[in-house]
Amino acid sequence: MFRRTLLASAALGLGLAFGGAAAAAGMDKVKACFVYVGPIGDGGWTFQHDQGRLDAMAEFGDKLETMYQESVPEGADAERVLTQMALSGCNIVFTTSFGYMDPTNTVAAKFPNVKFEHATGYKRDHANVSTYDARFYEGRAVIGHIAGKMTKSNKIGYIGSFPIPEVIQGINSYFLHARKVNPDVELSVVWAYTWFDPAKEADAAKALIEQGVDVIAAHTDSTAPLAEAQKAGNVVGFGQASDMAAYKPSPRVASIIDNWGPYYIKRIGALLDGTYEQTASWAGMPEGEVVIGEITEAVPADVKAEAEAMIAAITDGSYHPFTGPIKKQDGSDWLKEGEVADDGTLAGMMFYVEGIKGDIPK
């Protein structure tokens, strides 16, 4: 099952906070529990969620107790683990994979006094279930700008995990911003059909390099694409989900870091001070949940300055990566001059923008 996705049916709820399930009073101490789909040493998605847990521990000290379980399969095993956590006295449980959505809601129904927070899902069937996600497409805009400026072959690549709206958002944002600064740029997309499989990710990177691509972005979790870029010697890329600093200053010239710490601190803090309410959160750079890691000296100084200016503009709200005029792949109008995409359209995005060749797999 896909781990991270946004569906059109969730559109009206994303990014909005709404009343319900408010904590009646503050707590002296919170026990927060985390369910991980991979190992904390995966170097990507799960690693960053665990860093968020550690950030919360540093913030609250002895007011917070945490526990976690790694590599929990999506399905019946998840329901069992969630039940055990609720019975063990967890006050709040963070379930960090899309495939945990139904088990989260099933178990939440049985434990109405426990708060459940599901990452990247859209179902909030009970008052004690909230959802949260991050606007990864904001980071794709920045690395797309860098890609468009740094490519020498005018061929840039993207390793897609699964053809779902979250990934399509990233591909479109990456390409749009590369094309803005380099009208000759062409994008090749290779689908790996995995979130974390170093062998498949390496094969995808090799396929792109064989096509003449010299800048690669990935929406998968391992460092394998960067390893292949390093072997090639003339290819650069970006850290994904975590900083992947071992490949600095090149081929890793920048990174998109999923920073879950601010959200975990906010939600645990709300339990402690009695302000907790059910929410549906879709945060990004302004909230500190999407972070661009160090832009290295391998990036020309003027390009680095431009990327930093974009980061500042997205962060202060003066720029949205999907601002018109933008056409769809078929040439039809999507956004007029100055028009900004609404969250509903982004949440259900299953179309390429104009200039991208190829079809989205069904």
mmCIF file of C-alpha atoms in Angstrom:
data_model
loop_
_atom_site.group_PDB
_atom_site.id
_atom_site.type_symbol
_atom_site.label_atom_id
_atom_site.label_comp_id
_atom_site.label_asym_id
_atom_site.label_seq_id
_atom_site.Cartn_x
_atom_site.Cartn_y
_atom_site.Cartn_z
ATOM 1 C CA MET A 1 0.000 0.000 0.000
ATOM 2 C CA PHE A 2 1.239 3.494 -0.753
ATOM 3 C CA ARG A 3 2.852 5.031 2.300
ATOM 4 C CA ARG A 4 2.401 8.715 1.564
ATOM 5 C CA THR A 5 -0.332 10.193 -0.573
ATOM 6 C CA LEU A 6 -2.897 12.963 -0.791
ATOM 7 C CA LEU A 7 -6.284 12.241 -2.287
ATOM 8 C CA ALA A 8 -8.869 14.606 -3.712
ATOM 9 C CA SER A 9 -11.390 13.411 -1.150
ATOM 10 C CA ALA A 10 -9.168 14.899 1.521
ATOM 11 C CA ALA A 11 -8.851 18.283 -0.143
ATOM 12 C CA LEU A 12 -11.279 20.290 1.931
ATOM 13 C CA GLY A 13 -9.702 19.120 5.158
ATOM 14 C CA LEU A 14 -6.045 19.642 4.333
ATOM 15 C CA GLY A 15 -4.291 22.515 5.964
ATOM 16 C CA LEU A 16 -7.317 23.383 8.064
ATOM 17 C CA ALA A 17 -7.726 23.124 11.789
ATOM 18 C CA PHE A 18 -11.169 22.386 13.114
ATOM 19 C CA GLY A 19 -12.764 22.009 16.517
ATOM 20 C CA GLY A 20 -13.330 18.713 18.245
ATOM 21 C CA ALA A 21 -11.587 16.394 20.641
ATOM 22 C CA ALA A 22 -10.208 19.287 22.634
ATOM 23 C CA ALA A 23 -8.266 18.242 25.683
ATOM 24 C CA ALA A 24 -10.277 19.060 28.781
ATOM 25 C CA ALA A 25 -7.228 20.009 30.801
ATOM 26 C CA GLY A 26 -3.483 20.060 30.622
ATOM 27 C CA MET A 27 -1.269 17.170 31.637
ATOM 28 C CA ASP A 28 1.780 17.015 33.866
ATOM 29 C CA LYS A 29 3.447 14.400 31.683
ATOM 30 C CA VAL A 30 2.734 12.880 28.275
ATOM 31 C CA LYS A 31 3.621 9.446 26.954
ATOM 32 C CA ALA A 32 3.988 9.750 23.166
ATOM 33 C CA CYS A 33 4.374 6.655 21.009
ATOM 34 C CA PHE A 34 5.519 6.308 17.399
ATOM 35 C CA VAL A 35 4.912 3.571 14.827
ATOM 36 C CA TYR A 36 7.492 3.417 12.014
ATOM 37 C CA VAL A 37 7.215 1.598 8.700
ATOM 38 C CA GLY A 38 10.990 1.251 8.326
ATOM 39 C CA PRO A 39 14.099 1.154 10.515
ATOM 40 C CA ILE A 40 15.233 4.393 12.126
ATOM 41 C CA GLY A 41 18.557 3.900 10.363
ATOM 42 C CA ASP A 42 17.024 4.027 6.877
ATOM 43 C CA GLY A 43 18.637 7.418 6.258
ATOM 44 C CA GLY A 44 15.397 8.874 4.946
ATOM 45 C CA TRP A 45 11.713 8.915 5.891
ATOM 46 C CA THR A 46 11.714 6.958 9.156
ATOM 47 C CA PHE A 47 15.036 8.450 10.242
ATOM 48 C CA GLN A 48 13.531 11.935 10.012
ATOM 49 C CA HIS A 49 10.402 10.996 11.946
ATOM 50 C CA ASP A 50 12.613 9.654 14.704
ATOM 51 C CA GLN A 51 14.644 12.849 14.682
ATOM 52 C CA GLY A 52 11.346 14.637 15.292
ATOM 53 C CA ARG A 53 10.724 12.391 18.284
ATOM 54 C CA LEU A 54 14.157 13.251 19.654
ATOM 55 C CA ASP A 55 13.498 16.957 19.105
ATOM 56 C CA ALA A 56 10.342 16.665 21.188
ATOM 57 C CA MET A 57 12.247 14.884 23.963
ATOM 58 C CA ALA A 58 14.817 17.667 24.014
ATOM 59 C CA GLU A 59 12.043 20.270 24.155
ATOM 60 C CA PHE A 60 10.005 18.812 27.000
ATOM 61 C CA GLY A 61 12.540 16.940 29.106
ATOM 62 C CA ASP A 62 11.025 14.931 31.946
ATOM 63 C CA LYS A 63 7.514 16.030 30.952
ATOM 64 C CA LEU A 64 7.690 13.623 28.013
ATOM 65 C CA GLU A 65 8.172 9.879 27.815
ATOM 66 C CA THR A 66 8.404 8.256 24.383
ATOM 67 C CA MET A 67 8.480 4.795 22.896
ATOM 68 C CA TYR A 68 8.586 3.586 19.304
ATOM 69 C CA GLN A 69 8.453 0.431 17.214
ATOM 70 C CA GLU A 70 10.344 0.101 13.948
ATOM 71 C CA SER A 71 9.543 -1.783 10.744
ATOM 72 C CA VAL A 72 5.870 -2.373 11.450
ATOM 73 C CA PRO A 73 4.107 -3.793 8.361
ATOM 74 C CA GLU A 74 1.001 -2.020 7.151
ATOM 75 C CA GLY A 75 -2.076 -4.098 7.971
ATOM 76 C CA ALA A 76 -2.987 -6.465 10.792
ATOM 77 C CA ASP A 77 0.406 -6.109 12.473
ATOM 78 C CA ALA A 78 -0.092 -2.358 12.706
ATOM 79 C CA GLU A 79 -3.452 -2.811 14.415
ATOM 80 C CA ARG A 80 -1.863 -5.147 16.940
ATOM 81 C CA VAL A 81 0.993 -2.726 17.670
ATOM 82 C CA LEU A 82 -1.371 0.217 18.019
ATOM 83 C CA THR A 83 -3.565 -1.718 20.434
ATOM 84 C CA GLN A 84 -0.561 -2.657 22.542
ATOM 85 C CA MET A 85 0.572 0.967 22.645
ATOM 86 C CA ALA A 86 -2.852 2.192 23.730
ATOM 87 C CA LEU A 87 -2.983 -0.458 26.463
ATOM 88 C CA SER A 88 0.530 0.483 27.624
ATOM 89 C CA GLY A 89 -0.550 3.986 28.589
ATOM 90 C CA CYS A 90 0.326 6.020 25.505
ATOM 91 C CA ASN A 91 -1.544 9.326 25.578
ATOM 92 C CA ILE A 92 -0.829 10.084 21.922
ATOM 93 C CA VAL A 93 0.231 7.758 19.095
ATOM 94 C CA PHE A 94 1.829 8.971 15.864
ATOM 95 C CA THR A 95 1.418 6.545 12.960
ATOM 96 C CA THR A 96 3.904 7.539 10.296
ATOM 97 C CA SER A 97 2.882 5.634 7.162
ATOM 98 C CA PHE A 98 -0.076 6.023 4.822
ATOM 99 C CA GLY A 99 -0.861 2.315 5.078
ATOM 100 C CA TYR A 100 -1.590 2.728 8.779
ATOM 101 C CA MET A 101 -4.679 4.839 8.012
ATOM 102 C CA ASP A 102 -7.377 2.205 8.479
ATOM 103 C CA PRO A 103 -5.706 0.467 11.451
ATOM 104 C CA THR A 104 -5.316 3.873 13.108
ATOM 105 C CA ASN A 105 -9.005 4.645 12.804
ATOM 106 C CA THR A 106 -10.024 1.132 13.858
ATOM 107 C CA VAL A 107 -7.978 1.210 17.041
ATOM 108 C CA ALA A 108 -8.917 4.841 17.783
ATOM 109 C CA ALA A 109 -12.562 3.778 17.987
ATOM 110 C CA LYS A 110 -11.677 1.389 20.807
ATOM 111 C CA PHE A 111 -9.609 3.921 22.792
ATOM 112 C CA PRO A 112 -11.445 7.286 22.689
ATOM 113 C CA ASN A 113 -9.237 8.751 25.426
ATOM 114 C CA VAL A 114 -6.047 8.204 23.410
ATOM 115 C CA LYS A 115 -5.114 10.691 20.685
ATOM 116 C CA PHE A 116 -4.034 9.271 17.335
ATOM 117 C CA GLU A 117 -2.111 11.253 14.707
ATOM 118 C CA HIS A 118 -1.777 9.778 11.216
ATOM 119 C CA ALA A 119 0.871 11.022 8.790
ATOM 120 C CA THR A 120 -0.200 11.720 5.197
ATOM 121 C CA GLY A 121 -3.648 10.188 5.418
ATOM 122 C CA TYR A 122 -7.065 11.789 5.120
ATOM 123 C CA LYS A 123 -9.427 9.699 7.258
ATOM 124 C CA ARG A 124 -10.460 11.192 10.568
ATOM 125 C CA ASP A 125 -13.357 8.875 11.373
ATOM 126 C CA HIS A 126 -13.288 9.610 15.089
ATOM 127 C CA ALA A 127 -12.862 12.739 17.194
ATOM 128 C CA ASN A 128 -9.529 11.473 18.562
ATOM 129 C CA VAL A 129 -7.892 11.086 15.125
ATOM 130 C CA SER A 130 -5.921 13.889 13.441
ATOM 131 C CA THR A 131 -3.892 13.907 10.213
ATOM 132 C CA TYR A 132 -0.706 15.692 9.178
ATOM 133 C CA ASP A 133 1.438 16.098 6.074
ATOM 134 C CA ALA A 134 4.097 18.419 4.634
ATOM 135 C CA ARG A 135 4.246 20.523 1.451
ATOM 136 C CA PHE A 136 7.204 18.773 -0.112
ATOM 137 C CA TYR A 137 6.521 20.501 -3.446
ATOM 138 C CA GLU A 138 7.905 23.712 -1.933
ATOM 139 C CA GLY A 139 11.313 22.085 -1.661
ATOM 140 C CA ARG A 140 11.031 20.698 -5.189
ATOM 141 C CA ALA A 141 10.700 24.237 -6.492
ATOM 142 C CA VAL A 142 14.044 25.203 -4.981
ATOM 143 C CA ILE A 143 15.957 22.178 -6.226
ATOM 144 C CA GLY A 144 14.293 22.536 -9.618
ATOM 145 C CA HIS A 145 15.747 26.032 -9.884
ATOM 146 C CA ILE A 146 19.179 24.659 -9.022
ATOM 147 C CA ALA A 147 18.763 21.807 -11.519
ATOM 148 C CA GLY A 148 17.807 24.140 -14.355
ATOM 149 C CA LYS A 149 20.838 26.305 -13.705
ATOM 150 C CA MET A 150 23.378 23.510 -13.201
ATOM 151 C CA THR A 151 22.554 21.089 -15.998
ATOM 152 C CA LYS A 152 25.053 21.108 -18.834
ATOM 153 C CA SER A 153 23.204 18.595 -21.000
ATOM 154 C CA ASN A 154 19.812 20.315 -20.515
ATOM 155 C CA LYS A 155 18.533 16.906 -19.433
ATOM 156 C CA ILE A 156 17.327 16.530 -15.852
ATOM 157 C CA GLY A 157 15.814 13.462 -14.247
ATOM 158 C CA TYR A 158 13.353 12.460 -11.561
ATOM 159 C CA ILE A 159 12.959 9.096 -9.856
ATOM 160 C CA GLY A 160 9.306 8.683 -8.940
ATOM 161 C CA SER A 161 8.153 6.271 -6.259
ATOM 162 C CA PHE A 162 4.473 5.793 -7.102
ATOM 163 C CA PRO A 163 2.209 7.795 -9.471
ATOM 164 C CA ILE A 164 0.142 9.499 -6.765
ATOM 165 C CA PRO A 165 -0.712 13.194 -6.269
ATOM 166 C CA GLU A 166 2.068 13.888 -3.764
ATOM 167 C CA VAL A 167 4.695 12.655 -6.228
ATOM 168 C CA ILE A 168 3.102 14.351 -9.247
ATOM 169 C CA GLN A 169 3.139 17.645 -7.308
ATOM 170 C CA GLY A 170 6.883 17.255 -6.836
ATOM 171 C CA ILE A 171 7.594 16.377 -10.465
ATOM 172 C CA ASN A 172 5.591 19.364 -11.707
ATOM 173 C CA SER A 173 7.156 21.788 -9.244
ATOM 174 C CA TYR A 174 10.678 20.554 -10.033
ATOM 175 C CA PHE A 175 10.157 20.870 -13.786
ATOM 176 C CA LEU A 176 8.355 24.229 -13.701
ATOM 177 C CA HIS A 177 11.176 25.860 -11.803
ATOM 178 C CA ALA A 178 13.903 24.290 -13.904
ATOM 179 C CA ARG A 179 12.139 25.431 -17.089
ATOM 180 C CA LYS A 180 11.698 28.985 -15.743
ATOM 181 C CA VAL A 181 15.453 29.477 -15.644
ATOM 182 C CA ASN A 182 16.344 27.197 -18.552
ATOM 183 C CA PRO A 183 13.774 27.059 -21.401
ATOM 184 C CA ASP A 184 15.758 24.284 -23.094
ATOM 185 C CA VAL A 185 15.578 21.854 -20.185
ATOM 186 C CA GLU A 186 13.964 18.444 -20.727
ATOM 187 C CA LEU A 187 12.735 16.151 -17.967
ATOM 188 C CA SER A 188 12.895 12.353 -17.878
ATOM 189 C CA VAL A 189 10.907 10.468 -15.245
ATOM 190 C CA VAL A 190 11.661 6.883 -14.212
ATOM 191 C CA TRP A 191 9.217 5.091 -11.900
ATOM 192 C CA ALA A 192 10.783 2.849 -9.264
ATOM 193 C CA TYR A 193 7.476 1.666 -7.726
ATOM 194 C CA THR A 194 9.006 1.619 -4.267
ATOM 195 C CA TRP A 195 9.666 3.985 -1.401
ATOM 196 C CA PHE A 196 12.795 2.236 -0.201
ATOM 197 C CA ASP A 197 14.674 -0.302 -2.294
ATOM 198 C CA PRO A 198 18.295 0.686 -2.930
ATOM 199 C CA ALA A 199 18.725 -1.767 -5.821
ATOM 200 C CA LYS A 200 15.669 -0.502 -7.700
ATOM 201 C CA GLU A 201 16.606 3.118 -6.973
ATOM 202 C CA ALA A 202 20.126 2.521 -8.278
ATOM 203 C CA ASP A 203 18.746 0.972 -11.467
ATOM 204 C CA ALA A 204 16.467 3.978 -11.961
ATOM 205 C CA ALA A 205 19.405 6.366 -11.549
ATOM 206 C CA LYS A 206 21.506 4.347 -13.999
ATOM 207 C CA ALA A 207 18.702 4.471 -16.567
ATOM 208 C CA LEU A 208 18.540 8.254 -16.286
ATOM 209 C CA ILE A 209 22.306 8.656 -16.542
ATOM 210 C CA GLU A 210 22.335 6.466 -19.659
ATOM 211 C CA GLN A 211 19.838 8.915 -21.202
ATOM 212 C CA GLY A 212 22.295 11.785 -20.703
ATOM 213 C CA VAL A 213 20.709 13.200 -17.557
ATOM 214 C CA ASP A 214 23.222 15.101 -15.428
ATOM 215 C CA VAL A 215 20.960 16.269 -12.555
ATOM 216 C CA ILE A 216 18.785 13.765 -10.684
ATOM 217 C CA ALA A 217 16.067 14.312 -8.072
ATOM 218 C CA ALA A 218 14.344 11.428 -6.302
ATOM 219 C CA HIS A 219 11.146 10.814 -4.378
ATOM 220 C CA THR A 220 12.504 7.623 -2.840
ATOM 221 C CA ASP A 221 14.298 7.209 0.448
ATOM 222 C CA SER A 222 17.733 5.672 0.006
ATOM 223 C CA THR A 223 21.056 7.220 -0.940
ATOM 224 C CA ALA A 224 21.425 4.863 -3.926
ATOM 225 C CA PRO A 225 20.711 7.573 -6.557
ATOM 226 C CA LEU A 226 23.456 9.744 -5.077
ATOM 227 C CA ALA A 227 25.829 6.778 -5.049
ATOM 228 C CA GLU A 228 25.203 6.251 -8.765
ATOM 229 C CA ALA A 229 25.687 9.968 -9.423
ATOM 230 C CA GLN A 230 29.006 9.782 -7.592
ATOM 231 C CA LYS A 231 30.107 6.826 -9.718
ATOM 232 C CA ALA A 232 29.218 8.710 -12.897
ATOM 233 C CA GLY A 233 31.385 11.627 -11.806
ATOM 234 C CA ASN A 234 29.578 14.304 -13.801
ATOM 235 C CA VAL A 235 26.089 14.026 -12.286
ATOM 236 C CA VAL A 236 24.677 15.925 -9.320
ATOM 237 C CA GLY A 237 21.660 15.279 -7.139
ATOM 238 C CA PHE A 238 19.878 16.106 -3.918
ATOM 239 C CA GLY A 239 19.337 14.607 -0.499
ATOM 240 C CA GLN A 240 15.768 13.337 -0.105
ATOM 241 C CA ALA A 241 13.796 13.207 3.178
ATOM 242 C CA SER A 242 17.039 13.590 5.133
ATOM 243 C CA ASP A 243 20.181 15.605 4.469
ATOM 244 C CA MET A 244 22.308 12.720 3.114
ATOM 245 C CA ALA A 245 25.322 14.825 4.039
ATOM 246 C CA ALA A 246 27.790 12.013 3.384
ATOM 247 C CA TYR A 247 27.604 12.931 -0.299
ATOM 248 C CA LYS A 248 28.466 16.618 0.167
ATOM 249 C CA PRO A 249 29.716 18.791 -1.442
ATOM 250 C CA SER A 250 28.934 16.800 -4.586
ATOM 251 C CA PRO A 251 27.045 14.971 -5.966
ATOM 252 C CA ARG A 252 24.669 16.044 -3.161
ATOM 253 C CA VAL A 253 24.518 19.798 -3.740
ATOM 254 C CA ALA A 254 21.406 20.481 -1.616
ATOM 255 C CA SER A 255 18.674 18.480 0.090
ATOM 256 C CA ILE A 256 15.029 18.457 1.041
ATOM 257 C CA ILE A 257 14.717 17.629 4.723
ATOM 258 C CA ASP A 258 11.423 16.512 6.247
ATOM 259 C CA ASN A 259 11.515 18.255 9.617
ATOM 260 C CA TRP A 260 8.776 16.728 11.750
ATOM 261 C CA GLY A 261 10.097 18.147 15.021
ATOM 262 C CA PRO A 262 8.011 21.358 14.963
ATOM 263 C CA TYR A 263 4.786 19.408 14.485
ATOM 264 C CA TYR A 264 5.539 16.852 17.184
ATOM 265 C CA ILE A 265 6.508 19.600 19.602
ATOM 266 C CA LYS A 266 3.332 21.529 18.802
ATOM 267 C CA ARG A 267 0.998 18.592 19.271
ATOM 268 C CA ILE A 268 2.614 17.205 22.403
ATOM 269 C CA GLY A 269 2.781 20.729 23.814
ATOM 270 C CA ALA A 270 -0.951 21.134 23.197
ATOM 271 C CA LEU A 271 -1.638 18.024 25.265
ATOM 272 C CA LEU A 272 0.525 19.369 28.055
ATOM 273 C CA ASP A 273 -1.119 22.804 28.150
ATOM 274 C CA GLY A 274 -4.693 21.662 27.509
ATOM 275 C CA THR A 275 -5.190 23.240 24.077
ATOM 276 C CA TYR A 276 -5.169 20.047 22.016
ATOM 277 C CA GLU A 277 -7.801 19.816 19.278
ATOM 278 C CA GLN A 278 -8.400 17.543 16.314
ATOM 279 C CA THR A 279 -6.642 18.924 13.239
ATOM 280 C CA ALA A 280 -5.810 18.259 9.598
ATOM 281 C CA SER A 281 -2.400 19.833 9.004
ATOM 282 C CA TRP A 282 -0.546 20.448 5.727
ATOM 283 C CA ALA A 283 2.490 22.546 6.604
ATOM 284 C CA GLY A 284 5.679 23.490 4.800
ATOM 285 C CA MET A 285 8.527 25.967 4.834
ATOM 286 C CA PRO A 286 6.685 28.691 6.801
ATOM 287 C CA GLU A 287 6.137 26.224 9.650
ATOM 288 C CA GLY A 288 9.644 24.790 9.412
ATOM 289 C CA GLU A 289 8.497 21.347 8.308
ATOM 290 C CA VAL A 290 10.156 21.483 4.880
ATOM 291 C CA VAL A 291 13.789 22.564 5.036
ATOM 292 C CA ILE A 292 16.450 22.920 2.372
ATOM 293 C CA GLY A 293 19.740 21.571 3.629
ATOM 294 C CA GLU A 294 23.064 23.288 3.030
ATOM 295 C CA ILE A 295 23.551 24.405 -0.559
ATOM 296 C CA THR A 296 27.178 23.476 -1.116
ATOM 297 C CA GLU A 297 30.030 25.276 -2.845
ATOM 298 C CA ALA A 298 29.478 23.043 -5.870
ATOM 299 C CA VAL A 299 26.543 25.345 -6.688
ATOM 300 C CA PRO A 300 27.571 28.655 -8.305
ATOM 301 C CA ALA A 301 27.283 31.593 -5.911
ATOM 302 C CA ASP A 302 24.643 33.396 -7.967
ATOM 303 C CA VAL A 303 22.492 30.271 -8.205
ATOM 304 C CA LYS A 304 22.792 29.705 -4.478
ATOM 305 C CA ALA A 305 21.694 33.295 -3.828
ATOM 306 C CA GLU A 306 18.675 32.855 -6.123
ATOM 307 C CA ALA A 307 17.704 29.613 -4.390
ATOM 308 C CA GLU A 308 17.998 31.248 -0.993
ATOM 309 C CA ALA A 309 15.799 34.113 -2.171
ATOM 310 C CA MET A 310 13.151 31.600 -3.259
ATOM 311 C CA ILE A 311 13.322 29.870 0.115
ATOM 312 C CA ALA A 312 12.776 33.228 1.826
ATOM 313 C CA ALA A 313 9.843 34.099 -0.435
ATOM 314 C CA ILE A 314 8.098 30.766 0.100
ATOM 315 C CA THR A 315 8.724 31.022 3.824
ATOM 316 C CA ASP A 316 7.284 34.530 4.164
ATOM 317 C CA GLY A 317 4.315 33.664 1.960
ATOM 318 C CA SER A 318 5.112 36.059 -0.868
ATOM 319 C CA TYR A 319 5.640 33.235 -3.375
ATOM 320 C CA HIS A 320 3.731 30.016 -4.071
ATOM 321 C CA PRO A 321 5.421 27.419 -6.321
ATOM 322 C CA PHE A 322 2.216 26.930 -8.290
ATOM 323 C CA THR A 323 1.522 30.502 -9.418
ATOM 324 C CA GLY A 324 0.169 31.139 -12.925
ATOM 325 C CA PRO A 325 0.343 31.358 -15.784
ATOM 326 C CA ILE A 326 0.601 27.575 -15.989
ATOM 327 C CA LYS A 327 -0.877 25.251 -18.595
ATOM 328 C CA LYS A 328 -1.531 21.553 -18.332
ATOM 329 C CA GLN A 329 0.412 19.064 -20.424
ATOM 330 C CA ASP A 330 -2.321 19.022 -23.078
ATOM 331 C CA GLY A 331 -2.006 22.787 -23.556
ATOM 332 C CA SER A 332 -5.209 23.686 -21.749
ATOM 333 C CA ASP A 333 -5.174 26.587 -19.317
ATOM 334 C CA TRP A 334 -4.835 25.757 -15.654
ATOM 335 C CA LEU A 335 -3.781 28.900 -13.785
ATOM 336 C CA LYS A 336 -4.098 32.450 -15.070
ATOM 337 C CA GLU A 337 -1.416 35.107 -14.574
ATOM 338 C CA GLY A 338 -0.901 35.539 -10.834
ATOM 339 C CA GLU A 339 -3.453 32.868 -9.896
ATOM 340 C CA VAL A 340 -2.381 30.443 -7.162
ATOM 341 C CA ALA A 341 -3.354 26.767 -7.124
ATOM 342 C CA ASP A 342 -5.855 25.823 -4.450
ATOM 343 C CA ASP A 343 -5.170 23.000 -2.034
ATOM 344 C CA GLY A 344 -8.000 20.901 -3.412
ATOM 345 C CA THR A 345 -6.478 20.774 -6.875
ATOM 346 C CA LEU A 346 -3.007 20.079 -5.489
ATOM 347 C CA ALA A 347 -4.316 17.313 -3.236
ATOM 348 C CA GLY A 348 -5.785 15.505 -6.216
ATOM 349 C CA MET A 349 -3.143 16.440 -8.805
ATOM 350 C CA MET A 350 -2.919 13.693 -11.404
ATOM 351 C CA PHE A 351 -1.777 15.680 -14.444
ATOM 352 C CA TYR A 352 1.544 16.929 -15.742
ATOM 353 C CA VAL A 353 2.171 20.568 -16.581
ATOM 354 C CA GLU A 354 2.978 21.728 -20.085
ATOM 355 C CA GLY A 355 6.418 20.682 -21.318
ATOM 356 C CA ILE A 356 6.689 17.321 -19.567
ATOM 357 C CA LYS A 357 6.730 14.439 -22.014
ATOM 358 C CA GLY A 358 5.256 11.021 -21.364
ATOM 359 C CA ASP A 359 2.178 9.796 -19.551
ATOM 360 C CA ILE A 360 1.454 9.280 -15.875
ATOM 361 C CA PRO A 361 1.180 5.502 -15.308
ATOM 362 C CA LYS A 362 -2.279 4.261 -14.451
#
